XYZ file of C-alpha atoms in Angstrom:
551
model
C 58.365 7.260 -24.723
C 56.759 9.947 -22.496
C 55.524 7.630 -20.359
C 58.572 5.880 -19.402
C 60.194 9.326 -18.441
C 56.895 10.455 -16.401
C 58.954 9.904 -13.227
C 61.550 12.121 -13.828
C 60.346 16.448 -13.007
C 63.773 17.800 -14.523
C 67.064 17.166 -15.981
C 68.611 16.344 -12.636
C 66.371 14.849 -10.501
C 67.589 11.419 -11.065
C 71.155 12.601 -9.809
C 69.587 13.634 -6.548
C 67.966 10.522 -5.871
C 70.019 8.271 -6.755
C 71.937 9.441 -3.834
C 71.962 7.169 -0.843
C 69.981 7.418 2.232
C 71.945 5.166 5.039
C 75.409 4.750 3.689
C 78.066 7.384 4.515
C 79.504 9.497 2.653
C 80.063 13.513 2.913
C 77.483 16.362 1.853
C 79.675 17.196 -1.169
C 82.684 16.615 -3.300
C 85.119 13.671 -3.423
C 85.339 10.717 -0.989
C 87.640 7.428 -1.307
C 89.300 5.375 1.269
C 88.168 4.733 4.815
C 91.300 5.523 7.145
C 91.126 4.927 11.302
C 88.303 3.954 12.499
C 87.838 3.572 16.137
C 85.976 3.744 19.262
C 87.272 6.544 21.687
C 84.975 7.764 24.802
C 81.866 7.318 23.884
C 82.051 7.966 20.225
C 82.694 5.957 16.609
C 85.589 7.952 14.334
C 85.158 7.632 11.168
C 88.438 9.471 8.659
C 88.235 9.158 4.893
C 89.975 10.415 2.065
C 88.870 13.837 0.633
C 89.190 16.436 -1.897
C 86.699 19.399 -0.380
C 87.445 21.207 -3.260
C 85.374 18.713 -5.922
C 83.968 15.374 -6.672
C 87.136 14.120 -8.401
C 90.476 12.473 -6.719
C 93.590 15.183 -6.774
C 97.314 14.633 -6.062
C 97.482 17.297 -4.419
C 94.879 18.291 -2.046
C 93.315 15.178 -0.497
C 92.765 15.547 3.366
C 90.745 13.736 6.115
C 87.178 14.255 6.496
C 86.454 13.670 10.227
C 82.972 12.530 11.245
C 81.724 10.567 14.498
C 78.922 8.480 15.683
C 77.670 6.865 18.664
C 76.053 3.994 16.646
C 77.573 3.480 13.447
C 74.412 4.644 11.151
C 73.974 8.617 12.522
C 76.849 10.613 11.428
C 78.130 14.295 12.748
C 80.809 15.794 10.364
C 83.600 17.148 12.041
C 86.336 19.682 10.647
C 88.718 17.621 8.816
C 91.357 16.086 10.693
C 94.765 16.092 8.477
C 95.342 18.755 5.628
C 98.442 19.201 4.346
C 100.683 21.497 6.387
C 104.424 20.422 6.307
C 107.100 19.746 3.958
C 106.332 16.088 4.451
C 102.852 16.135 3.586
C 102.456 19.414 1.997
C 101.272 17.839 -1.488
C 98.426 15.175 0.558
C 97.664 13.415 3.782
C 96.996 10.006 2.372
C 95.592 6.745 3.688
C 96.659 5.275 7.671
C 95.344 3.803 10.383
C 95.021 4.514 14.341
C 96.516 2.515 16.839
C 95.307 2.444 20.501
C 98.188 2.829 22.568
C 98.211 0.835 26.343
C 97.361 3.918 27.746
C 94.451 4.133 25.951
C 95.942 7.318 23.800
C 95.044 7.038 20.667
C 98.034 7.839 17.753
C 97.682 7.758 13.655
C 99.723 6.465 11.330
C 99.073 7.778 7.777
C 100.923 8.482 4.373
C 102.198 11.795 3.304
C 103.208 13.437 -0.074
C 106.015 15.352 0.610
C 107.537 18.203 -1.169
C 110.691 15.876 -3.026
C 109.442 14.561 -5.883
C 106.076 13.657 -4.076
C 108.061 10.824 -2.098
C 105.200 9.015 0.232
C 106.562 8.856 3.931
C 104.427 7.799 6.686
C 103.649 10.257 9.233
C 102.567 9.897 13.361
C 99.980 12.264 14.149
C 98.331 12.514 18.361
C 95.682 14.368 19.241
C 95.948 17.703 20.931
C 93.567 16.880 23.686
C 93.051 13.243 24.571
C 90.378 14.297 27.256
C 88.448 15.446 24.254
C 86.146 13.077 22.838
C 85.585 14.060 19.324
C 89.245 14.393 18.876
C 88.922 17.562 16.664
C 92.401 18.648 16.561
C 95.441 16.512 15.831
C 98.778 18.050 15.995
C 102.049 16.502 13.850
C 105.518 15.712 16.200
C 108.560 16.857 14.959
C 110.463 14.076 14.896
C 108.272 13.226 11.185
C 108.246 11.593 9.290
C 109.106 8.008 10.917
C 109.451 6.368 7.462
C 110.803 6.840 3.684
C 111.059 4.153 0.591
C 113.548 1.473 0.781
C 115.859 1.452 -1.449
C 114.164 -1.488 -3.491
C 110.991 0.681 -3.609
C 110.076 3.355 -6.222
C 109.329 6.972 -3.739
C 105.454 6.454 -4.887
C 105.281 3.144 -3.973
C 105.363 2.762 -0.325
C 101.943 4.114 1.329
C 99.194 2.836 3.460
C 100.668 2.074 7.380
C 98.178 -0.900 9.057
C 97.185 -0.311 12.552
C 99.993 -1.518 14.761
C 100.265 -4.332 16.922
C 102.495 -5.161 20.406
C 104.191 -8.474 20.594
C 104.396 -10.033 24.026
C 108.459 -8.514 24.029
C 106.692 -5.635 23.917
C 107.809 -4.105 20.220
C 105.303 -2.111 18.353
C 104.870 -3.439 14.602
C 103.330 -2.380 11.626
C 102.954 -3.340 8.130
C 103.266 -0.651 4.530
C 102.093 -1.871 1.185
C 104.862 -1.331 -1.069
C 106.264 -3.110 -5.016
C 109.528 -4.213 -5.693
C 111.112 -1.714 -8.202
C 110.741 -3.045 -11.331
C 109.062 -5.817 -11.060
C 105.455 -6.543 -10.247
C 105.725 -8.263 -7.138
C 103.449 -6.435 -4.171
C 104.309 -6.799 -0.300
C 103.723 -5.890 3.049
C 107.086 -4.615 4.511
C 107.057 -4.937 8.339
C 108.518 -2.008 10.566
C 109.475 -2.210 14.486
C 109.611 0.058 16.756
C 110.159 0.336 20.555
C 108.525 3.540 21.343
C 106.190 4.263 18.320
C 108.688 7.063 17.312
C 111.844 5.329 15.818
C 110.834 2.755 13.287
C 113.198 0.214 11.785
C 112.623 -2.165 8.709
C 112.793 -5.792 9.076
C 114.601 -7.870 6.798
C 112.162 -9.842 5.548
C 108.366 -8.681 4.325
C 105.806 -10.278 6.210
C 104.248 -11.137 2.842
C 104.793 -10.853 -0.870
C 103.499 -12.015 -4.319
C 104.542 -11.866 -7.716
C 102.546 -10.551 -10.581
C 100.279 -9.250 -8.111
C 101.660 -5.291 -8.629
C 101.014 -2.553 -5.966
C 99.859 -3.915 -2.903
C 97.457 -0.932 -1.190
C 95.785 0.078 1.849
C 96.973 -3.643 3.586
C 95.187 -4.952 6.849
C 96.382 -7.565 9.467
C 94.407 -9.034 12.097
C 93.721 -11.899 14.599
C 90.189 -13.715 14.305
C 89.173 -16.092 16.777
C 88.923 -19.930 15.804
C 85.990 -20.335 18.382
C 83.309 -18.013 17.639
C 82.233 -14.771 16.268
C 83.493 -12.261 19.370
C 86.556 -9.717 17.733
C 89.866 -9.643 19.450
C 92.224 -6.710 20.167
C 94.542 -6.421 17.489
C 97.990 -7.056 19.152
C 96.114 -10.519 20.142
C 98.270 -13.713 19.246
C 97.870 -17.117 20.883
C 96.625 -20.711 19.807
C 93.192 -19.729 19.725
C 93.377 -17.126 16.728
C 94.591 -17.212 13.409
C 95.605 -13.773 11.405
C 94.061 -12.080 8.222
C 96.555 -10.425 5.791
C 94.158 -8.077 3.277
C 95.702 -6.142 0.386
C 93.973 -4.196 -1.893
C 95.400 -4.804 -5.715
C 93.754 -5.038 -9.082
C 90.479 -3.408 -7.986
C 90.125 -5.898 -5.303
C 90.362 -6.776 -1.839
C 91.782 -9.836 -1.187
C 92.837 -11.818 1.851
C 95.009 -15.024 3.001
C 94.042 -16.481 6.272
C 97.167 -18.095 7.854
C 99.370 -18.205 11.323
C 101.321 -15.478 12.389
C 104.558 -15.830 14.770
C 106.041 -12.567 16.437
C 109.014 -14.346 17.745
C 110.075 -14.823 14.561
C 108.087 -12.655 12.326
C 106.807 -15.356 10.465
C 103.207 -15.293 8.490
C 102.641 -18.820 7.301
C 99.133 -18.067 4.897
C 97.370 -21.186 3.975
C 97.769 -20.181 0.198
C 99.304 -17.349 -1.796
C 97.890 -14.476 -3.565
C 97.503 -15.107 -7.741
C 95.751 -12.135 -8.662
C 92.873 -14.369 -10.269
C 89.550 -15.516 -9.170
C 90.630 -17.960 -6.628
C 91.787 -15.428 -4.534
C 89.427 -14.942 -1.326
C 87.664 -11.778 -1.441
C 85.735 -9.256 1.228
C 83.440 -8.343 -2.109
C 83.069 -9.754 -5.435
C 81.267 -6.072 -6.667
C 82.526 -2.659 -6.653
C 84.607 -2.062 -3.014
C 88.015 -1.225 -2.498
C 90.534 -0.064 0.268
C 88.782 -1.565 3.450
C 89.884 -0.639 6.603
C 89.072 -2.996 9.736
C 88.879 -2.456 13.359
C 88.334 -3.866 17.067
C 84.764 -2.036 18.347
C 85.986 -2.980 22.267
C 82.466 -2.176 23.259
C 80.990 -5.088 21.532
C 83.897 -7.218 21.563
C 83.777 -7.201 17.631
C 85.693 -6.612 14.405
C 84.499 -4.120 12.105
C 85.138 -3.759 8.391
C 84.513 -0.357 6.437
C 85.306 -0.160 2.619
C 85.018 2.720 -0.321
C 83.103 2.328 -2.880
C 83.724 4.132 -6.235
C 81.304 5.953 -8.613
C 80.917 3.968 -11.722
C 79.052 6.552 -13.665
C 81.184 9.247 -15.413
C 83.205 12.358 -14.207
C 81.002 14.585 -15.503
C 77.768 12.761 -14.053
C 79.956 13.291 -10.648
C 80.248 16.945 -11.262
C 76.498 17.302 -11.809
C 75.603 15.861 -8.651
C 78.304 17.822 -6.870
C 79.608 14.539 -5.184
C 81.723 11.226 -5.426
C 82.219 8.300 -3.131
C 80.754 6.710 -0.429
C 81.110 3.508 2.176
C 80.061 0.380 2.398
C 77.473 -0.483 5.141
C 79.783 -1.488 8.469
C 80.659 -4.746 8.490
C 81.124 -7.438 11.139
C 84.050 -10.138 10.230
C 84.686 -13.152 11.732
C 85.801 -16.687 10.738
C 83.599 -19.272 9.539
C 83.190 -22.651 10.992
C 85.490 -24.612 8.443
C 88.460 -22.029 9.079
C 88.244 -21.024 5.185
C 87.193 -17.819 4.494
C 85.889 -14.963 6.609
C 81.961 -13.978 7.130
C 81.169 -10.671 6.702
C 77.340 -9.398 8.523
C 76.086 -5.532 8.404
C 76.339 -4.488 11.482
C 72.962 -4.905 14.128
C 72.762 -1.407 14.267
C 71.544 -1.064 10.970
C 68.375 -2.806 11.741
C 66.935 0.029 13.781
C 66.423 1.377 10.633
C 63.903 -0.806 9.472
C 60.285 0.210 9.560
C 57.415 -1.176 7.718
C 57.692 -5.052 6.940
C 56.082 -7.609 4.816
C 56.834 -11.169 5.032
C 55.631 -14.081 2.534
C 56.252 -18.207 3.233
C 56.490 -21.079 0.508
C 55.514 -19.748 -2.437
C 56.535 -21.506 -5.263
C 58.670 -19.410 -7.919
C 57.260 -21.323 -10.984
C 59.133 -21.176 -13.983
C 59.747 -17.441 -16.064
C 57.965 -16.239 -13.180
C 58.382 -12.078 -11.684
C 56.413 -11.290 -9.377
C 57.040 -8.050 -7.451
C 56.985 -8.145 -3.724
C 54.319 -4.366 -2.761
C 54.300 -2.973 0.602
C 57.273 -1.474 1.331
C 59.242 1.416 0.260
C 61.565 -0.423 -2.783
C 64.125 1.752 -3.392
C 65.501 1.997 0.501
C 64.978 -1.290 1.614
C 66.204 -4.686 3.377
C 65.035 -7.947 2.166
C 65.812 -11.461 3.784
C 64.787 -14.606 1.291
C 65.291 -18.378 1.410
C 64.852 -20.687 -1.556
C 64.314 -24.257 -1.060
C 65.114 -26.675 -4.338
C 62.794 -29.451 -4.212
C 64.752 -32.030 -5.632
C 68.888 -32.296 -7.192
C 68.765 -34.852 -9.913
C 71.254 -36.094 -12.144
C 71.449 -35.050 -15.687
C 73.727 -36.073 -17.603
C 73.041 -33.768 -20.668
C 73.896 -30.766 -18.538
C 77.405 -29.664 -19.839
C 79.716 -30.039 -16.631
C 80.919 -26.621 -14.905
C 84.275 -27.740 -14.446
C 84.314 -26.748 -18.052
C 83.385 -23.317 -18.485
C 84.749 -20.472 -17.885
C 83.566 -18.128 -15.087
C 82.116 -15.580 -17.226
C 80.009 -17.766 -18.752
C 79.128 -19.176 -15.111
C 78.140 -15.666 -14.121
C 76.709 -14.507 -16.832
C 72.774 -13.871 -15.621
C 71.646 -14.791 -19.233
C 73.712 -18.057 -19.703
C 72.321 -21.206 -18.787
C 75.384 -23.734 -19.306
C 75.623 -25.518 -16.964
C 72.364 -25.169 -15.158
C 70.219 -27.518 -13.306
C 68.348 -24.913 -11.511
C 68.175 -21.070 -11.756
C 68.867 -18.187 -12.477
C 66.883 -16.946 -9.897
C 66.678 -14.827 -7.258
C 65.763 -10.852 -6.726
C 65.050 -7.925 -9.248
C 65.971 -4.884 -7.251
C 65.645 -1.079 -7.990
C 63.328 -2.273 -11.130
C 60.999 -0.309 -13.183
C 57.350 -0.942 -13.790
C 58.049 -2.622 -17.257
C 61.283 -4.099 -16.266
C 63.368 -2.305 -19.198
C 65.437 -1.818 -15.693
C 66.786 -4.249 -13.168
C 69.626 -5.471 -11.095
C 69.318 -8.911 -10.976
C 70.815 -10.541 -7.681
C 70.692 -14.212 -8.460
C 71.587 -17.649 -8.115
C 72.555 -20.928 -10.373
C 73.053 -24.241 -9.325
C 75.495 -26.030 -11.765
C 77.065 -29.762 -11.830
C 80.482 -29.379 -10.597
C 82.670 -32.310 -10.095
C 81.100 -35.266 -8.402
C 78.261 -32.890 -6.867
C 77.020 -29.273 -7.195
C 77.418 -25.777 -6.731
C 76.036 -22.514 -6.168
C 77.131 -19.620 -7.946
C 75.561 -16.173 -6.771
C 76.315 -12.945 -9.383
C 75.121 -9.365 -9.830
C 74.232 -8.322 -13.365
C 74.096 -4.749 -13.735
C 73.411 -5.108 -17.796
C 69.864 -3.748 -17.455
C 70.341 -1.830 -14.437
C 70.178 1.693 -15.892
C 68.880 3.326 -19.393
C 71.257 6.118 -18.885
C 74.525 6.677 -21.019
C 78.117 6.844 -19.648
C 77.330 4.242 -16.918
C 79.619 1.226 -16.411
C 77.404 -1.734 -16.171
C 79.059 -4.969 -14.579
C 78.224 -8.681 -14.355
C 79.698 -10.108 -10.832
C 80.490 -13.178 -9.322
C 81.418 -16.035 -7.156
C 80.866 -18.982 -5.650
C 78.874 -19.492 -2.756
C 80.283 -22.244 -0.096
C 77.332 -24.321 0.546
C 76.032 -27.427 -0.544
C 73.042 -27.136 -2.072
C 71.826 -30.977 -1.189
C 71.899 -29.947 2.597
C 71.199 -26.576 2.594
C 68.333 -23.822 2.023
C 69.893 -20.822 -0.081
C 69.562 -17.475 1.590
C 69.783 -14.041 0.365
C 69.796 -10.378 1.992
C 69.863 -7.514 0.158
C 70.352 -3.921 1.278
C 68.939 -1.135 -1.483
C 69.709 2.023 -0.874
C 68.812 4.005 -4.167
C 71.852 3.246 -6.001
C 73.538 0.467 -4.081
C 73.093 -2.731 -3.545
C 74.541 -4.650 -0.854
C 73.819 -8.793 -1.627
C 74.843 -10.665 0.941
C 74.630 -14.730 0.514
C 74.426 -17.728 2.971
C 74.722 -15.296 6.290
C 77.385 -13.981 4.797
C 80.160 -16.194 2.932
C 80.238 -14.359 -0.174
C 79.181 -10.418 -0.708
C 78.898 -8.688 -3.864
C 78.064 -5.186 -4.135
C 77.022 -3.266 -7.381
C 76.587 0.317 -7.588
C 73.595 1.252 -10.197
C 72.093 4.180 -11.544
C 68.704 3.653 -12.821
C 66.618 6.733 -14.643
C 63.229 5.012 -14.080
C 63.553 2.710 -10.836
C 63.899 6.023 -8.546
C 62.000 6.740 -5.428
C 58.179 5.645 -5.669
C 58.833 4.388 -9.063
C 61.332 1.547 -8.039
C 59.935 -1.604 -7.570
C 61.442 -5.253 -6.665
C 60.581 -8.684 -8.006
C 60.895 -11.983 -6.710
C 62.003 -14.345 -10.019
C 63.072 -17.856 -11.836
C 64.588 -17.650 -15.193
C 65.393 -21.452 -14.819
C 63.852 -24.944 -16.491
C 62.811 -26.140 -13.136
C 60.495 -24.606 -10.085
C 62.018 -23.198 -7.109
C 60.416 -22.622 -3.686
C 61.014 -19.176 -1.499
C 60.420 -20.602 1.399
C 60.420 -17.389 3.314
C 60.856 -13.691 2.552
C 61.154 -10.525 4.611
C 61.260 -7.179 3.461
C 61.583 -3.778 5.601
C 61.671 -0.288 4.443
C 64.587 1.660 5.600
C 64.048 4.955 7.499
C 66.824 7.547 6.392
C 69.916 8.029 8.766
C 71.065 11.176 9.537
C 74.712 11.155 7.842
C 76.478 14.227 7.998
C 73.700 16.726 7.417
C 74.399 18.493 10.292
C 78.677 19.565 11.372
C 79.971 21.126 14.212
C 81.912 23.858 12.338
C-alpha cells in the first residue's frame, strides 16, 4: 500500500493539483454561472457568479467576478462588477446577460434579490465610462428594476434575462426563465421594450414545456444554415434558424426551430421532454451556459459552469469551487439537427510537445499507454477505423435496452465492436481511470455509435461522485472513421466526438493519476480488433488565469 501512495508528499497535495491549469476559474472561493460575455475595445469580458467570501453557493452574497482577456485562454481579474447595493438587489446580483446596444454601448441585464421576500427582479446596469475598456465600474439607473414576477409566477421563480435582440420595427426583446405556479411547466416569457428602459410582457411565452420544472439561465440565438461564421444576435432572415437553450434538470438542453418577430412566433422542430432525447450542449457535468457573438471573428461562443462533484468539505480544503468549460465555438451542422460545438483555436497555442502514432492496431484487451507528453495537461486527437461491420444475429438488438445499460463502460449488450477508446488521468497500475470510449451496437436496420464517460474508477478517494455518461454519436459507422479529442486538464476532461456532435465532460479527482504520475492509455475492451488509424497528443503549457488582478 505504500507504494501506491508514493506520489502523494502530504495530506493535501492532491487538492492542489487536481486544480486546473487552462480552464477559468477564480484564485479562491465559489464560482457558478457564466453571465455576459463579450467583446468590447480590444478586450474579452468574462462575469460569473461569486461568493468571495467561500467555496460554497450563498443566498445572500453572490456578486460578479469581473475578469478580461484579449484571447480567451490568459485571464486578468478585475474588481467585481455587481455586489449588492440597493433594495432591489441587496440580498444578490444573480445571473444576466449584456446586450450591445447600436451605438455600440454596452448595457446588462441581470437578476436581483431584493429586500421583499427575496422577490427576483431583473435589473439594467451601464457602465460608468464607456471610453474605458475594461469596463471596471458599472453604475445602476434609477428607474430599477425594469421587471417583477407575473402574477402566474412564484417571486423566486423568474430569473435569468437572455441577451436582447432588435426586430427590424425596431423593439428591443428579451426572454426570462420562469415556472408556472404550481405546476411544473418551465418557459421563456418574452418582454418588449422600446427604449431598453420600460419593459412590457407579451402575452404569450416564446416557449414552454410541461413536466420540465424551472427553466434557468435560457439562451436564444440565430445560427446560420450555410456555414460555420456566427451572426449578430438581433439577426433574423431566411438564411438562419434560432436556438432556444434552457438549463433544467442538471442539463442544458436546446430546440433548434424558426423564429418570427412579426408575430413572436418560435416554431422548434420538437419539444422539450426532460428525457434523453432531448438535444444537449454536454452529456457530462455542465450547466448554465451562456453564448455570445465574438464580432471579431465573426463567431458564436459558448461558455458553461461546471460544478465540483467532490464534497463540501473537500471544497473547503482546497479553498475553492467552480470553474468553466473551455470556450466553445457553436454552429449548425450540415443536416440542420443539432449544433457542433469546437474549443475555441485559441486554445491550441497552448500546445507544446507532440507525439503522433498511425495504424496501429488496438488488438483485443489491449492498454497500451501513449509516453511523451505531459498526461495530466494534455490534448489528444485519435481516429479509429473498424475493419469490417458484419451481421450477427446473436447480438441482442439495441433497440432493446435501456440506455444505462448502453452506456455502461462494462456492459457489452449489444456490442459488435468496443468498448474502446482512451484511459485518461490513469495510474501506473490502472486501479484509476476515466475511460472515454466508444461501442458500436445493432440498432434498427443498421448501427450505431454510442460514446460515454465512466468515472467508476476514476478516483480512490472517498466522498467523490463518480458518474457513467452518455449519448449517441450521429455518424454512421459504415461510412465513417470515429474520431475523438480529449482535453485533460488535471481534473477535467473535455471529450469531444466526431468534430464535435456530441460532448461529454466529467470532472474527476484521482489520488494517484496526479502530475508526473498520470498516465493515458490507448484501449479495446471489445471481441473484435480495432484500428487507431491516427493519434496526436500535445502537452498543454499553463495559461495565465487570474493570477495576477488589477486591484
Amino acid at each position: 500500500m505504500a507504494a501506491e501512495h508514493e506520489n502523494i508528499q502530504d495530506p493535501n497535495q492532491n487538492e492542489v493539483l487536481n486544480r486546473t491549469s487552462f480552464h477559468f476559474q477564480p484564485q479562491r472561493n465559489w464560482l457558478n454561472d457564466p453571465n455576459a460575455p463579450m467583446y468590447y475595445k480590444g478586450f474579452y469580458h468574462l462575469f460569473y457568479q461569486n461568493n468571495p467570501l467561500a467555496p460554497e453557493f450563498s443566498r445572500k452574497r453572490i456578486i460578479w467576478g469581473h475578469s478580461v482577456s484579449q484571447d480567451m485562454v490568459n485571464w486578468i481579474q478585475l474588481e467585481p462588477a455587481l455586489s449588492p447595493s440597493e433594495p432591489y438587489d441587496i440580498n444578490s446580483c444573480w445571473s444576466g446577460a449584456a446586450t450591445i446596444l447600436p451605438d455600440g454601448k454596452p448595457v446588462i441585464l441581470y437578476t436581483g434579490l431584493d429586500n421583499n421576500n427575496r422577490s427576483q427582479v431583473t435589473v439594467v446596469a451601464e457602465p460608468k465610462d464607456v471610453s474605458d475598456p475594461l469596463l471596471r465600474e458599472w453604475v445602476k439607473p434609477k428607474y430599477n428594476p425594469v421587471m417583477v414576477p407575473p402574477s402566474n409566477v412564484y417571486h423566486d421563480c423568474f430569473r435569468d434575462p437572455t441577451t436582447a435582440w432588435q426586430g427590424e420595427d425596431g423593439i428591443w426583446r428579451v426572454l426570462i426563465g420562469a415556472k408556472v405556479k404550481d405546476t411544473e411547466t418551465g418557459m421563456a416569457i418574452l418582454y418588449r421594450s422600446d427604449d431598453f428602459i420600460k419593459w412590457t410582457k407579451y402575452p404569450v411565452n416564446l416557449l414552454e414545456a410541461e413536466e420540465t420544472g424551472m427553466w434557468e439561465c435560457p439562451d436564444f440565438f440565430p445560427v446560420s444554415i450555410t456555414g460555420k461564421e456566427g451572426v449578430d444576435t438581433s439577426v433574423n432572415n431566411a438564411n438562419v434558424r434560432h436556438v432556444l437553450k434552457a438549463s433544467f434538470g442538471g442539463n442544458d438542453c436546446y430546440v433548434i426551430g424558426k423564429y418570427s418577430s412579426e408575430n413572436e412566433d418560435f416554431l422548434g422542430d420538437y419539444e422539450f421532454t426532460k428525457t434523453s432525447a432531448d438535444l444537449r450542449y454536454d452529456h457530462g457535468t455542465f450547466y448554465a451556459a451562456k453564448a455570445f457573438f465574438d464580432s471579431v471573428k465573426s463567431r458564436r461562443i459558448n461558455w458553461g459552469w461546471v460544478v465540483e462533484t467532490d464534497s463540501k468539505e473537500d471544497d473547503f480544503k482546497k479553498g475553492w469551487a467552480g470553474l468553466m468549460a473551455l470556450p466553445r465555438e457553436m454552429w449548425l451542422d450540415t443536416s440542420g439537427k443539432r449544433l457542433i460545438q469546437w474549443p475555441i483555436e485559441e486554445i491550441n497555442h497552448l500546445r507544446t510537445k507532440s507525439v503522433g502514432l498511425n495504424c496501429c492496431e488496438i488488438k483485443i484487451g489491449a492498454a497500451f499507454e501513449i509516453s511523451g507528453i505531459t498526461a495530466a495537461q494534455a490534448d489528444v486527437e485519435v481516429t479509429f477505423n473498424l475493419p469490417s461491420l458484419e451481421d450477427n444475429p446473436e447480438i441482442l438488438e439495441a433497440d432493446h435496452v435501456d440506455d444505462a445499460t448502453l452506456f455502461d463502460r462494462d456492459s457489452s449488450v449489444g456490442c459488435v465492436y468496443g468498448p474502446f477508446g482512451l484511459l485518461a488521468l490513469a495510474s501506473n497500475d490502472l486501479s484509476e481511470q476515466t475511460a472515454i470510449f466508444f461501442k458500436v451496437i445493432h440498432r434498427g436496420n443498421g448501427y450505431a455509435v454510442v460514446m460515454g464517460s465512466s468515472e467508476k474508477r476514476s478516483s480512490l478517494r472517498d466522498g467523490v461522485k463518480k458518474y457513467s455518461h452518455g449519448t449517441f454519436v450521429d455518424i454512421n459507422p459504415r461510412q465513417e472513421k470515429i474520431s475523438l479529442r480529449c482535453l485533460i486538464d488535471h481534473s477535467i476532461i473535455e471529450s469531444y466526438a466526431a468534430g464535435g456532435k456530441s460532448v461529454i465532460t466529467s470532472r474527476v479527482y484521482p489520488k494517484l493519476a496526479i502530475g508526473e504520475a498520470a498516465k493515458l492509455y490507448v484501449f479495446n475492451d471489445g471481441t473484435r480488433g480495432v484500428t487507431m488509424s491516427s493519434l496526436e497528443a500535445w502537452s498543454m503549457r499553463n495559461a495565465q488565469i487570474n493570477t495576477n488582478t488589477t486591484y
